[in-house]
PDB file of C-alpha atoms in Angstrom:
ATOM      1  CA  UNK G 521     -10.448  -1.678 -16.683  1.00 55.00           C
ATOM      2  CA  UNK G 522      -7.209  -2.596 -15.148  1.00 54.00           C
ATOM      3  CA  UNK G 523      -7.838  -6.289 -15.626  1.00 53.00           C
ATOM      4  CA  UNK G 524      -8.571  -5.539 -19.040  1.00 55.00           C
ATOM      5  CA  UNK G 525      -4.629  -4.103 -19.241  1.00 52.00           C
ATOM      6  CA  UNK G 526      -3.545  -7.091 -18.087  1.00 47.00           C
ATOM      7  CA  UNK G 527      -5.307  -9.045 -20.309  1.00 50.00           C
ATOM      8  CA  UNK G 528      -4.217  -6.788 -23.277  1.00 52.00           C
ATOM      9  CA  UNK G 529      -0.416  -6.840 -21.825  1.00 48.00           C
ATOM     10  CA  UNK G 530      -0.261 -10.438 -21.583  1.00 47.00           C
ATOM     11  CA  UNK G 531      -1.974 -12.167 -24.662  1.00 47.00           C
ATOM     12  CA  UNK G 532      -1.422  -9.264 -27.090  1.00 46.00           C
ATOM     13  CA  UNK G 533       1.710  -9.285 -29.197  1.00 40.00           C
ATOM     14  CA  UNK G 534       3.935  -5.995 -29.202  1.00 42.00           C
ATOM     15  CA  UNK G 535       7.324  -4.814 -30.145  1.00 39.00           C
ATOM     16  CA  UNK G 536       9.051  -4.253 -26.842  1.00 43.00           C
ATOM     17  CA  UNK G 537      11.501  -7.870 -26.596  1.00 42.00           C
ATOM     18  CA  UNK G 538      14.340  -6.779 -27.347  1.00 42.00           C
ATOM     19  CA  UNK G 539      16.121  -7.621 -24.412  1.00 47.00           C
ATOM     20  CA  UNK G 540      14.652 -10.837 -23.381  1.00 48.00           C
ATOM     21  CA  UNK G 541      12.543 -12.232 -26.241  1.00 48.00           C
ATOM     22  CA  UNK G 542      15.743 -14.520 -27.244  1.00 45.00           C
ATOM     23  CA  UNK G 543      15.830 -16.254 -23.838  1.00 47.00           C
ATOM     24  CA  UNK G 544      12.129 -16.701 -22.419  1.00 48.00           C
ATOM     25  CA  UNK G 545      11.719 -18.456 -25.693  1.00 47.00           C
ATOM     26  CA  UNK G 546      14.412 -20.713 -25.697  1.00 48.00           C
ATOM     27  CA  UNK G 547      13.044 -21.566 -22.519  1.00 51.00           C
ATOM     28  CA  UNK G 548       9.800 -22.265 -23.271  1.00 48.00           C
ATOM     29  CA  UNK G 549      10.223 -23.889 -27.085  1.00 50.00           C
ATOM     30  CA  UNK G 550      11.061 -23.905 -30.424  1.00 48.00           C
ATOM     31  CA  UNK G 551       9.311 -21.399 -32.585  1.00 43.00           C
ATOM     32  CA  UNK G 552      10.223 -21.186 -36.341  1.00 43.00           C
ATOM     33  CA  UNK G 553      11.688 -18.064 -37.941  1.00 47.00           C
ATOM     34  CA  UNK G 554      10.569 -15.953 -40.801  1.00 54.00           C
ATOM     35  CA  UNK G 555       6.479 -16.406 -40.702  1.00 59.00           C
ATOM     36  CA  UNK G 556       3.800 -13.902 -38.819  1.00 63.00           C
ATOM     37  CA  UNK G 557       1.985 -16.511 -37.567  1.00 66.00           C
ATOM     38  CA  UNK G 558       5.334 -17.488 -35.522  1.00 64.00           C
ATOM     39  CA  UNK G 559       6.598 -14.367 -34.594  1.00 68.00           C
ATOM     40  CA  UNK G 560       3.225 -13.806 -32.818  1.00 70.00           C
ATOM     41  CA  UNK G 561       3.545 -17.381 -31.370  1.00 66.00           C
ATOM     42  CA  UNK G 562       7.010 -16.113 -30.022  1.00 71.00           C
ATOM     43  CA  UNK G 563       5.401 -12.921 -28.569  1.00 70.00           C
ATOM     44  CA  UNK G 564       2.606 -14.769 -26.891  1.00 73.00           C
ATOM     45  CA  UNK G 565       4.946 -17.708 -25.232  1.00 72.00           C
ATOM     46  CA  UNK G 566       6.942 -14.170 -24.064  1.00 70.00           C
ATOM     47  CA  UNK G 567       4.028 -12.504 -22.679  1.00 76.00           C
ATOM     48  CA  UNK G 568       2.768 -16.296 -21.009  1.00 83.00           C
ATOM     49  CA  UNK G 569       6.403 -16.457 -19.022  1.00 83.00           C
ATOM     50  CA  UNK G 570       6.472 -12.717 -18.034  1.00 84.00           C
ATOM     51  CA  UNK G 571       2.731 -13.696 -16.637  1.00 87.00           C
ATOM     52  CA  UNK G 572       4.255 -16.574 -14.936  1.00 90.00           C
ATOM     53  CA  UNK G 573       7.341 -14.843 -13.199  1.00 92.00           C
ATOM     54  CA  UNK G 574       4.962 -11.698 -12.183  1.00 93.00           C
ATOM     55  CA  UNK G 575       2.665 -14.180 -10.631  1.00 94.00           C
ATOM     56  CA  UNK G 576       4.916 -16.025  -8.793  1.00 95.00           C
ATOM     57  CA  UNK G 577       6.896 -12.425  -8.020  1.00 96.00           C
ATOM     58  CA  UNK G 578       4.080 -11.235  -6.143  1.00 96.00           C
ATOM     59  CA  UNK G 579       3.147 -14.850  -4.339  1.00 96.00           C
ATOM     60  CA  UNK G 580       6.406 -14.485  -3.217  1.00 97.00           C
ATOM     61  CA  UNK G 581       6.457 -10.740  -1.980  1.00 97.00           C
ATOM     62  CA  UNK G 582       3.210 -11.244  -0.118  1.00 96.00           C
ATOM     63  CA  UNK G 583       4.742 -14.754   1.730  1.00 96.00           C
ATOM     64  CA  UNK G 584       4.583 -14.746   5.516  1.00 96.00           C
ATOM     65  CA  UNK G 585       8.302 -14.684   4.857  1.00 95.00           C
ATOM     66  CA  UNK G 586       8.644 -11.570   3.022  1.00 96.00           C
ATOM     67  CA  UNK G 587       6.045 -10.164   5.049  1.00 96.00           C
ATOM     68  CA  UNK G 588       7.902 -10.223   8.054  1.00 97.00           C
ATOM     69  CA  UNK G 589      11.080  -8.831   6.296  1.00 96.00           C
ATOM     70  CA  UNK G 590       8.898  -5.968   4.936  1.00 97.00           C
ATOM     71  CA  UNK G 591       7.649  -4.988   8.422  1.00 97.00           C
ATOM     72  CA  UNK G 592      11.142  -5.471  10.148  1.00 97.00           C
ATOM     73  CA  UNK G 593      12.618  -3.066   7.544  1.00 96.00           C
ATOM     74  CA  UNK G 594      10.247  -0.554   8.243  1.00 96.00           C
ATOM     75  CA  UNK G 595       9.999  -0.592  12.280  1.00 96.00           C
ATOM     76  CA  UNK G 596      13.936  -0.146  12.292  1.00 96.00           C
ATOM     77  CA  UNK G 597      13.775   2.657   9.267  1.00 96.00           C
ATOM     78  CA  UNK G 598      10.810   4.356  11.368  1.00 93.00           C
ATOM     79  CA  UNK G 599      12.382   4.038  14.302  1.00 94.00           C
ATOM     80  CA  UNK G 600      15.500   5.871  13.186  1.00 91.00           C
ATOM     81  CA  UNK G 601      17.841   2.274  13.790  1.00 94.00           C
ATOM     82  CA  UNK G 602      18.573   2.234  10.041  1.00 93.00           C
ATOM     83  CA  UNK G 603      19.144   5.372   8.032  1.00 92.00           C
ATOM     84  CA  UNK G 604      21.083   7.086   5.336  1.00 90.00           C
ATOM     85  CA  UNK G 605      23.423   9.572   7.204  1.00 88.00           C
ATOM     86  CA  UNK G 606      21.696  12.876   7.082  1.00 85.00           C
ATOM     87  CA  UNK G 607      24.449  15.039   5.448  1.00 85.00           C
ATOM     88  CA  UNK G 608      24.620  12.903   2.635  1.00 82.00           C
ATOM     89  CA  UNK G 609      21.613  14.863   0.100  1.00 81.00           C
ATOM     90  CA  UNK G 610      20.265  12.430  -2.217  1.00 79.00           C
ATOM     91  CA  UNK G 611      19.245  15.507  -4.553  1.00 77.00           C
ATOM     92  CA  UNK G 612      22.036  17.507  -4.364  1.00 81.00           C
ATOM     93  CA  UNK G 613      25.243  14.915  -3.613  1.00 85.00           C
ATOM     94  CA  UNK G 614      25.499  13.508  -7.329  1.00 88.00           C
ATOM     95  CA  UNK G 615      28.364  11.604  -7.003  1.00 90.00           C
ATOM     96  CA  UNK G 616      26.101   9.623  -4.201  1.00 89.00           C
ATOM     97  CA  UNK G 617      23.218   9.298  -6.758  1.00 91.00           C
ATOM     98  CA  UNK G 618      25.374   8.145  -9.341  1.00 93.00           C
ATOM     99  CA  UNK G 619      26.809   5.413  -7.176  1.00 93.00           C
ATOM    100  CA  UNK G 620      23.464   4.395  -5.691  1.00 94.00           C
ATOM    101  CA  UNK G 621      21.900   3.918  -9.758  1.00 95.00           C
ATOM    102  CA  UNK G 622      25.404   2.077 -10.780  1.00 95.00           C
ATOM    103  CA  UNK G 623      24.579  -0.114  -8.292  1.00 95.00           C
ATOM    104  CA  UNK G 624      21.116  -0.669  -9.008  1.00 97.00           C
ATOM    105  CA  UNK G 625      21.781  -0.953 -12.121  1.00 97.00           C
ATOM    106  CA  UNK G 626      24.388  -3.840 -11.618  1.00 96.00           C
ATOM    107  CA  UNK G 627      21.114  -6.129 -11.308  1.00 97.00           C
ATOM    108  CA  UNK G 628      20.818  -7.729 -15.003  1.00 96.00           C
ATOM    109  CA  UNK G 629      17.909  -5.706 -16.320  1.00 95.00           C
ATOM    110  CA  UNK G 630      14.950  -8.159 -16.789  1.00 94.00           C
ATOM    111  CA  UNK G 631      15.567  -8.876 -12.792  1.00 96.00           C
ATOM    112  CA  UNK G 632      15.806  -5.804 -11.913  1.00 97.00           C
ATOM    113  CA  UNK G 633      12.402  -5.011 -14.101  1.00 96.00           C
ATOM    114  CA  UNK G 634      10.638  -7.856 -12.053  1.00 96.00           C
ATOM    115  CA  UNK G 635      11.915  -6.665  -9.128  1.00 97.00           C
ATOM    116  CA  UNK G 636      10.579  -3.013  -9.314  1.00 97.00           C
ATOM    117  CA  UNK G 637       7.659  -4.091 -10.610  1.00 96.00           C
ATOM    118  CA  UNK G 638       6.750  -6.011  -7.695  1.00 97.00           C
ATOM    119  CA  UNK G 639       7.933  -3.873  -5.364  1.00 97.00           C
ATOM    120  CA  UNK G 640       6.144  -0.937  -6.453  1.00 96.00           C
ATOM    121  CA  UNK G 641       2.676  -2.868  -7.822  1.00 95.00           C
ATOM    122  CA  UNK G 642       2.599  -1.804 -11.778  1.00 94.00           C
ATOM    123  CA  UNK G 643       3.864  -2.341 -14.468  1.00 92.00           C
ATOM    124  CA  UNK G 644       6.569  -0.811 -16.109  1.00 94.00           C
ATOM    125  CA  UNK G 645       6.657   1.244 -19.503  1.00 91.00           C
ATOM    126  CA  UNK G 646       8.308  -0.430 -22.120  1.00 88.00           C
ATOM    127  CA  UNK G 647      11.146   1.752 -22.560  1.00 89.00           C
ATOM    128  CA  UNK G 648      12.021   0.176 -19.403  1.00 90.00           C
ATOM    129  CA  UNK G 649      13.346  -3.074 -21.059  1.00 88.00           C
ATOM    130  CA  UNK G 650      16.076  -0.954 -21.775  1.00 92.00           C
ATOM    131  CA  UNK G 651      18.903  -0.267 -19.232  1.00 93.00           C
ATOM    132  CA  UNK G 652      18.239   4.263 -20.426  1.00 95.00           C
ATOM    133  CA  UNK G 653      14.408   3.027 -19.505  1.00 96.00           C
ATOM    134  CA  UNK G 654      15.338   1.878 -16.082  1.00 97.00           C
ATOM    135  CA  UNK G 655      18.121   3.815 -15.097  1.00 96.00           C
ATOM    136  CA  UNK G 656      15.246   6.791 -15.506  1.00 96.00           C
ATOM    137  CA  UNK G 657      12.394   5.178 -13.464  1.00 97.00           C
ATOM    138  CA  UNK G 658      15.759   4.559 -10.687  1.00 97.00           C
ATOM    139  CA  UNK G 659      16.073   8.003 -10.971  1.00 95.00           C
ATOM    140  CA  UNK G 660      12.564   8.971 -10.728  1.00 94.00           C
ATOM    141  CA  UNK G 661      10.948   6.671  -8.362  1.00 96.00           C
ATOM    142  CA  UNK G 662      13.886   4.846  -5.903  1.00 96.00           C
ATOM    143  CA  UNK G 663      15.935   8.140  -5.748  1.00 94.00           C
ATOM    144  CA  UNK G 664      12.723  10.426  -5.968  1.00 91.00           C
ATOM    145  CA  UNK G 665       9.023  10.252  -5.633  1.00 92.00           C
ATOM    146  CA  UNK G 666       6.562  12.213  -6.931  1.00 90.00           C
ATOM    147  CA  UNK G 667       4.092  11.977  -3.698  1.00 91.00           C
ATOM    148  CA  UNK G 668       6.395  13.041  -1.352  1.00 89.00           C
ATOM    149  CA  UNK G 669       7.382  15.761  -3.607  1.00 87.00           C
ATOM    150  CA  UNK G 670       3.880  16.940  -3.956  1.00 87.00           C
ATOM    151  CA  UNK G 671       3.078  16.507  -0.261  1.00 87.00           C
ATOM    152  CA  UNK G 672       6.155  18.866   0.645  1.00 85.00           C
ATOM    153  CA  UNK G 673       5.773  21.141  -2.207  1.00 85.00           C
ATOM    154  CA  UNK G 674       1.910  21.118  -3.618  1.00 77.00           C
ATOM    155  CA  UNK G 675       3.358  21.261  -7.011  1.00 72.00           C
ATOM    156  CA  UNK G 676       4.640  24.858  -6.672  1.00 73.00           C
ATOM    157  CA  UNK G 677       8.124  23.965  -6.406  1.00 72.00           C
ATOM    158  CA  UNK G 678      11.329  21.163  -7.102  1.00 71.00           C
ATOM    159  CA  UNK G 679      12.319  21.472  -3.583  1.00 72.00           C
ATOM    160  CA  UNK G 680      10.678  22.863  -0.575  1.00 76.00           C
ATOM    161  CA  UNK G 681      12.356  25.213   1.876  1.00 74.00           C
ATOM    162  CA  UNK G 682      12.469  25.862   5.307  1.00 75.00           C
ATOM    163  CA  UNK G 683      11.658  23.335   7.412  1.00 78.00           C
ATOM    164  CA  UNK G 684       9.781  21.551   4.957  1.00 82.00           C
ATOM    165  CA  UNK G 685      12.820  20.704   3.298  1.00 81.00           C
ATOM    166  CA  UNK G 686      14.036  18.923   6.235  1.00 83.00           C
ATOM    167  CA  UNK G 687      11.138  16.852   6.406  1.00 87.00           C
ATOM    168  CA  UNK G 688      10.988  16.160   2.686  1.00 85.00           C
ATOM    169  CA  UNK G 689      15.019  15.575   2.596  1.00 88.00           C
ATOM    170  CA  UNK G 690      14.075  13.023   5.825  1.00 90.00           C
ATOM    171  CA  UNK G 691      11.073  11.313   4.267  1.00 92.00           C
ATOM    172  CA  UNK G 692      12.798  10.925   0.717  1.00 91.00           C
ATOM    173  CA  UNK G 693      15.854   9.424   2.324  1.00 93.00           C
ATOM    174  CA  UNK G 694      14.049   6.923   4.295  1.00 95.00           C
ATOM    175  CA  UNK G 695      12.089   6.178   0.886  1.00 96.00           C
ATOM    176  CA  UNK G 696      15.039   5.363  -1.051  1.00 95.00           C
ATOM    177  CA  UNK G 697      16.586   3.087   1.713  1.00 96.00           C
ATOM    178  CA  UNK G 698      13.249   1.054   1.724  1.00 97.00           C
ATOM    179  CA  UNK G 699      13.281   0.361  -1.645  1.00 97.00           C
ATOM    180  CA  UNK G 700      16.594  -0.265  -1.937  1.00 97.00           C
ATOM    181  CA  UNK G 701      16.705  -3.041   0.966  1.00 97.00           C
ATOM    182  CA  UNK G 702      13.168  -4.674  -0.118  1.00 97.00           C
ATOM    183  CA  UNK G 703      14.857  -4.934  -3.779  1.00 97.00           C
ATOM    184  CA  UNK G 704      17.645  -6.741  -2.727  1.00 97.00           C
ATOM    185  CA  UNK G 705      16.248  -9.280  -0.267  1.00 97.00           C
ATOM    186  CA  UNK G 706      13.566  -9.683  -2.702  1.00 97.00           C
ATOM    187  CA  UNK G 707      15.909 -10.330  -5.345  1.00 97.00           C
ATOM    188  CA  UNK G 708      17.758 -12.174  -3.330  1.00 96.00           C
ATOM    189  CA  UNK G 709      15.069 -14.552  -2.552  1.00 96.00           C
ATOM    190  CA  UNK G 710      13.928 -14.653  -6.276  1.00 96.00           C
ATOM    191  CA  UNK G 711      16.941 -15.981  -7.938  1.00 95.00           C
ATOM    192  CA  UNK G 712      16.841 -18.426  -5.260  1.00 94.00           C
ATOM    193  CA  UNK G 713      13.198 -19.510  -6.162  1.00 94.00           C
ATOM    194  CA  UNK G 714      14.476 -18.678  -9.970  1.00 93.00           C
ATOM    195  CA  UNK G 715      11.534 -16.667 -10.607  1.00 94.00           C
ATOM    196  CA  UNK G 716      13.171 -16.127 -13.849  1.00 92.00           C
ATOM    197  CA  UNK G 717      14.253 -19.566 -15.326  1.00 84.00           C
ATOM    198  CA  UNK G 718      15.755 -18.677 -18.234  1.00 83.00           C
ATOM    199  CA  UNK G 719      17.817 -15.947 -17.019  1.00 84.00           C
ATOM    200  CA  UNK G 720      20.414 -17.431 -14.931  1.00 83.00           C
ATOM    201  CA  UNK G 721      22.545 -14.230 -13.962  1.00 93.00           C
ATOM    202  CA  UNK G 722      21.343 -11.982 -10.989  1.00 95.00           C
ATOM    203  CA  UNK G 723      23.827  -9.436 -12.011  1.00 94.00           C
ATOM    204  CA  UNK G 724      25.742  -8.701 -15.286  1.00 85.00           C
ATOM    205  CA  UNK G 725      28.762 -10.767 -16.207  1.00 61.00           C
TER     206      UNK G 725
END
């Protein structure tokens, strides 16, 4: 079933380009204007470079180089040798989560899209090709996440109490961290492989 998605995602024409139709395919080729039978040309040399980059995306995350990043970021967060500062409450402090999604969100967006993609292992609603889209799953999934929640709180609850809102504020914090330092060295080391050839910028202009 799930190869059947991917199938479906990458050969079947849809309407969510907006942000980078314009550039995969004036790196890929010249389609002409005006005709169905380009337009769904356009879509499927779109869907054939977003293939590309996600393959070469994950290749990359799962290098012996990466790898070894991946485990040294989480034997110093478990051990407690990198941290985000315990009075500073991801949920509550919003002036911290609004500069922690500005500067997410400083990535230029298809990047960033690539990058969370990877990092998380699925693919992103479409709504996400816009910088509301992404600025929500941020919100949702780097500066929340919904299995922690549920382990702390069985669904009863926003935020536990007690002493299992210690360990939820803890786990959460160390969550976001992780994310946030894979998706920069990751980025990082994508631009430099330019995962995404036709978008030049790492971060917007």
């Amino acid at each position: 079933e799930a190869f059947g998605h991917w199938l479906n995602f990458t050969f079947n024409p849809t309407d969510d380009l907006a942000v980078e139709n314009d550039a995969v395919v004036a790196g890929v080729g010249t389609v002409v204007a005006g005709t169905k039978r380009a337009s769904a040309h356009r879509d499927l040399l779109f869907h054939r470079e977003k293939a590309r980059a996600r393959n070469q995306a994950i290749h990359l995350y799962n290098s012996g180089e990466i790898k070894s990043i991946r485990l040294a970021v989480e034997e110093e967060i478990s051990g407690g040798k990198l941290s985000i500062r315990s009075d500073r409450d991801l949920y509550a402090d919003l002036s911290l989560r609004g500069q922690l999604i500005r500067l997410i969100l400083s990535y230029n967006g298809p990047w960033l899209r690539l990058g969370l993609e990877t990092i998380f292992g699925e693919i992103l609603p479409s709504d996400c090709n816009r910088k509301s889209g992404l600025k929500r799953f941020v919100t949702d999934r780097v500066l929340a996440d919904p299995i922690i929640r549920n382990k702390y709180t069985r669904g009863r609850c926003k935020v536990p109490s007690g002493i299992f809102e210690r360990r939820y504020k803890e786990e959460l914090r160390a969550h976001t961290l992780r994310i946030f330092l894979l998706l920069v060295v990751f980025l990082d080391r994508g631009k430099s492989e330019n995962l995404l050839n036709t978008i030049p910028c790492l971060f917007h202009s």
